[in-house]
mmCIF file of C-alpha atoms in Angstrom:
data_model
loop_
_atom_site.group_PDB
_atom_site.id
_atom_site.type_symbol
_atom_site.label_atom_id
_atom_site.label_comp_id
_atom_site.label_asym_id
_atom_site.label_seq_id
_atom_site.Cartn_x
_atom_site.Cartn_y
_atom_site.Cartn_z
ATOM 1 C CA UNK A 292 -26.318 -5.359 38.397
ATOM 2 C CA UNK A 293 -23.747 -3.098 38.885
ATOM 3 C CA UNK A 294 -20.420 -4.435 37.694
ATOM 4 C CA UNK A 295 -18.570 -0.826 37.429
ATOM 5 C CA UNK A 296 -17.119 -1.296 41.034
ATOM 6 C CA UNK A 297 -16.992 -5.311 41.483
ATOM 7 C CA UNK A 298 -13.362 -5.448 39.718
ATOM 8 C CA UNK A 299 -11.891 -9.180 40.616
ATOM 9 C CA UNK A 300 -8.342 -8.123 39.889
ATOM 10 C CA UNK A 301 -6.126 -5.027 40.671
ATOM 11 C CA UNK A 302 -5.120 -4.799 37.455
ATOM 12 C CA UNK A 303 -8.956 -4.623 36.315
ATOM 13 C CA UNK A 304 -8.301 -1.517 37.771
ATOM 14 C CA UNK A 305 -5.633 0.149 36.411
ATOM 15 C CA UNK A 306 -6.055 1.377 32.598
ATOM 16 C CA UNK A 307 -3.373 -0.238 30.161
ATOM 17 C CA UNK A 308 -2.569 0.811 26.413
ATOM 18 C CA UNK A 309 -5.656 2.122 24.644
ATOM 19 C CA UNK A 310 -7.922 2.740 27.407
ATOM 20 C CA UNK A 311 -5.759 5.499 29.454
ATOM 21 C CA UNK A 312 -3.897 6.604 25.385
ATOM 22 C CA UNK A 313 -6.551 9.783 25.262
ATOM 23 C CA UNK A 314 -8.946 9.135 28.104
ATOM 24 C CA UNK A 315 -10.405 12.985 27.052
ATOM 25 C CA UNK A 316 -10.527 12.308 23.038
ATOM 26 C CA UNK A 317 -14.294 11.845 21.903
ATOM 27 C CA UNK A 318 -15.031 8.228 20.533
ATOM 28 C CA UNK A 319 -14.601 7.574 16.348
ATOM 29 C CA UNK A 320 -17.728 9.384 14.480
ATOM 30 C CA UNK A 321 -20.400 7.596 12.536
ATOM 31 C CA UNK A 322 -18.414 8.055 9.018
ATOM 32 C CA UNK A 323 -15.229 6.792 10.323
ATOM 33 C CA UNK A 324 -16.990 3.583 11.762
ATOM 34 C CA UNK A 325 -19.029 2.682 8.619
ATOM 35 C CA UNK A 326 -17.218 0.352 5.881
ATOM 36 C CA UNK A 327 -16.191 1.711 3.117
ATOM 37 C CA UNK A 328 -17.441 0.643 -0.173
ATOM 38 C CA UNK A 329 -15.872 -1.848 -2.021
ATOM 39 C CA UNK A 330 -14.073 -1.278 -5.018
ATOM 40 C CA UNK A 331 -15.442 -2.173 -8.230
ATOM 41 C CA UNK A 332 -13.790 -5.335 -9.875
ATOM 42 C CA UNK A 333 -13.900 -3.421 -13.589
ATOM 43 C CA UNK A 334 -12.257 -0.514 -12.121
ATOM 44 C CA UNK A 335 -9.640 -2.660 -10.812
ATOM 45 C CA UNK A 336 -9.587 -4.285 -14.350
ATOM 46 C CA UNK A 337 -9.226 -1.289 -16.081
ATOM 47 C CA UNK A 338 -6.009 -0.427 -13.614
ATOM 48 C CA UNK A 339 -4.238 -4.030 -14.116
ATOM 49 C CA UNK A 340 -4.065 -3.534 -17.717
ATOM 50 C CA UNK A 341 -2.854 -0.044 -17.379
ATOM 51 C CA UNK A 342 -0.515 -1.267 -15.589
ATOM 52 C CA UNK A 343 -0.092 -3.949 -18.220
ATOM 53 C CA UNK A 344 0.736 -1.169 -21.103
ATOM 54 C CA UNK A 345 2.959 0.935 -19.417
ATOM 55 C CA UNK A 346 5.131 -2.060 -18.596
ATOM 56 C CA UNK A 347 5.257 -2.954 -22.234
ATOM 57 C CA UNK A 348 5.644 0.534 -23.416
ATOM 58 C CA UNK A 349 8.420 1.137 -21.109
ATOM 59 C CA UNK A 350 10.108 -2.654 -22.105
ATOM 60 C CA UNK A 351 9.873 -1.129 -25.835
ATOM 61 C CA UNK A 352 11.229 2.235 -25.391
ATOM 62 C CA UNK A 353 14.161 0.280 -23.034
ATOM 63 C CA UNK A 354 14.847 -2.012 -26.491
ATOM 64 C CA UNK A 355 15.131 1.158 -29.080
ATOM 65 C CA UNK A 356 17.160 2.584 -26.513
ATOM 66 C CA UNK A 357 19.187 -0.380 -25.971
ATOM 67 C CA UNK A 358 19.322 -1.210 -29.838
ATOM 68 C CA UNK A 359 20.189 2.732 -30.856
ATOM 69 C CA UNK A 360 23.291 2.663 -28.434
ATOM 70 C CA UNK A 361 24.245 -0.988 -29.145
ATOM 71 C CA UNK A 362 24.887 -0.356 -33.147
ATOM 72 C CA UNK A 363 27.879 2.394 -32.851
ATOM 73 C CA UNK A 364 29.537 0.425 -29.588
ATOM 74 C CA UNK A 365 29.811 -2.720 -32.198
ATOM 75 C CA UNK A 366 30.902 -0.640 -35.129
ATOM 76 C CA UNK A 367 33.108 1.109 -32.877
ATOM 77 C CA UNK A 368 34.896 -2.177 -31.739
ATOM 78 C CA UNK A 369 34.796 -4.028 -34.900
ATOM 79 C CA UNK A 370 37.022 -1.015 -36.727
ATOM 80 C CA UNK A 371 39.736 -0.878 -33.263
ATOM 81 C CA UNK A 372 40.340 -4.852 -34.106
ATOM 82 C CA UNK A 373 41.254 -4.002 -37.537
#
C-alpha cells in the first residue's frame, strides 16, 4: 500500500516545524545517534569530594582571612573608646 499520496487532512500536507526546518540537510550520522556511555559512578565520586575539599579549603582560607583583618579592627576600636 501506498500511503505517500492518501493524506486525510490538508494539513497532512503541508510541512510544519521540523519537517520543512532544513528539508536539504542530510539526516544525524551513526555516531551522533548512538548513546553515549555512561559515566562511571567512581569518577563521579572522585569529583564530589573534590568538590568537597575545595569548599573546605576555600571556608578555611575565608576564616584566616576573616580572623587576620578582624584582630587590628578590634584593637583599633578598643584604643578610640579610651
Amino acid at each position: 500500500m501506498e500511503f505517500k499520496n492518501s493524506y486525510r487532512r490538508e494539513s497532512d500536507r503541508i510541512p510544519f516545524g521540523v519537517e520543512c526546518a532544513l528539508p536539504w540537510a542530510p539526516g544525524p550520522s551513526r555516531a551522533a545517534q548512538q548513546r553515549r556511555p555512561r559515566k562511571s559512578a567512581l569518577k563521579t565520586v572522585g569529583y564530589l569530594l573534590l568538590t568537597i575539599v575545595f569548599i573546605l579549603c576555600a571556608w578555611q582560607f575565608g576564616r584566616g582571612l576573616y580572623v587576620h583583618f578582624k584582630a587590628p579592627v578590634a584593637q583599633g576600636t578598643a584604643e578610640k573608646k579610651v
